Short mmCIF file of C-alpha atoms in Angstrom, two decimals:
data_model
loop_
_atom_site.label_atom_id
_atom_site.label_comp_id
_atom_site.label_asym_id
_atom_site.label_seq_id
_atom_site.Cartn_x
_atom_site.Cartn_y
_atom_site.Cartn_z
CA SER A 1 4.31 -11.82 21.23
CA PRO A 2 0.86 -11.24 22.64
CA LEU A 3 -0.59 -13.97 20.41
CA GLU A 4 1.95 -16.53 21.71
CA ARG A 5 1.15 -15.60 25.29
CA ALA A 6 -2.59 -15.79 24.70
CA LEU A 7 -2.24 -19.25 23.06
CA LEU A 8 -0.29 -20.56 25.99
CA HIS A 9 -3.28 -20.10 28.32
CA SER A 10 -5.98 -21.52 26.01
CA SER A 11 -6.41 -25.26 25.40
CA ASP A 12 -9.25 -24.95 22.89
CA ALA A 13 -8.30 -21.86 20.89
CA VAL A 14 -8.90 -21.43 17.19
CA VAL A 15 -7.18 -18.50 15.41
CA TYR A 16 -8.78 -16.51 12.58
CA THR A 17 -6.60 -14.05 10.71
CA CYS A 18 -6.92 -11.52 7.91
CA GLY A 19 -4.78 -8.69 6.71
CA PRO A 20 -1.43 -8.44 4.88
CA ASP A 21 0.14 -11.76 3.78
CA PRO A 22 3.33 -11.33 5.79
CA MET A 23 1.33 -10.76 8.96
CA MET A 24 -0.93 -13.76 8.27
CA ARG A 25 2.08 -15.91 7.53
CA ARG A 26 3.53 -15.07 10.98
CA VAL A 27 0.22 -15.75 12.67
CA VAL A 28 0.02 -19.17 11.06
CA GLU A 29 3.60 -19.94 12.09
CA ILE A 30 2.77 -19.10 15.71
CA ALA A 31 -0.47 -21.03 15.72
CA ASN A 32 1.25 -24.04 14.13
CA ARG A 33 4.01 -23.98 16.76
CA GLN A 34 1.37 -23.98 19.48
CA LYS A 35 -0.61 -26.72 17.66
CA VAL A 36 -3.60 -24.47 17.29
CA GLN A 37 -5.97 -24.60 14.29
CA VAL A 38 -5.75 -21.44 12.24
CA PHE A 39 -7.87 -20.04 9.38
CA ALA A 40 -6.84 -17.23 7.04
CA SER A 41 -9.22 -15.01 5.12
CA LEU A 42 -7.42 -14.11 1.90
CA GLU A 43 -7.91 -11.10 -0.34
CA ALA A 44 -7.39 -11.19 -4.05
CA ARG A 45 -8.45 -9.22 -7.08
CA MET A 46 -11.46 -10.95 -8.46
CA ALA A 47 -12.29 -10.10 -12.04
CA CYS A 48 -15.27 -12.47 -12.46
CA GLY A 49 -16.17 -13.51 -8.91
CA PHE A 50 -17.14 -17.06 -9.82
CA GLY A 51 -13.88 -18.82 -10.75
CA VAL A 52 -13.89 -18.67 -14.57
CA CYS A 53 -11.06 -16.19 -15.03
CA VAL A 54 -8.73 -17.82 -12.53
CA GLY A 55 -7.39 -14.37 -11.68
CA CYS A 56 -7.57 -14.89 -7.93
CA VAL A 57 -5.65 -18.11 -7.50
CA VAL A 58 -3.38 -18.82 -4.54
CA GLU A 59 -0.97 -21.71 -4.17
CA THR A 60 -2.15 -24.31 -1.65
CA LYS A 61 -0.74 -27.58 -0.36
CA VAL A 62 -2.34 -30.90 -1.38
CA SER A 63 0.27 -32.97 0.49
CA GLN A 64 3.78 -32.37 1.86
CA GLN A 65 5.23 -32.67 -1.69
CA GLU A 66 2.39 -31.48 -3.89
CA THR A 67 0.74 -28.09 -4.38
CA THR A 68 -2.12 -26.84 -6.47
CA TYR A 69 -3.80 -23.49 -7.16
CA SER A 70 -7.12 -22.67 -5.44
CA ARG A 71 -9.46 -19.92 -6.47
CA VAL A 72 -10.01 -17.44 -3.65
CA CYS A 73 -13.45 -16.55 -5.01
CA VAL A 74 -14.69 -20.17 -5.12
CA GLU A 75 -12.69 -22.34 -2.76
CA GLY A 76 -12.14 -19.41 -0.33
CA PRO A 77 -11.85 -16.80 0.70
CA VAL A 78 -11.20 -18.56 4.06
CA PHE A 79 -8.51 -21.33 3.97
CA ASP A 80 -6.89 -23.46 6.55
CA GLY A 81 -3.77 -21.40 7.21
CA CYS A 82 -1.66 -24.66 7.00
CA GLU A 83 -2.75 -25.29 3.44
CA VAL A 84 -1.66 -21.88 2.06
CA VAL A 85 1.83 -21.60 0.57
CA TRP A 86 2.98 -18.29 2.05
CA GLU A 87 6.29 -17.89 0.24
#
């Protein structure tokens, strides 16, 4: 892919992605394979905008075995792409 080719020629790249979840998931996979830091800007419906309603949560990794839910409106909207559970 064009992204894979671009990352091959850059030793200090950082990837920023936004868009549909399936596309961002693929971008994160490619960046991880190339050992490049990647950030994803997530979109979610936000009823309150300051974290009270918990309507904008996304599953994120705390460790290899543990996950939690992060509020896109408070802890995000930009997350380390490796922390987001994309399934």
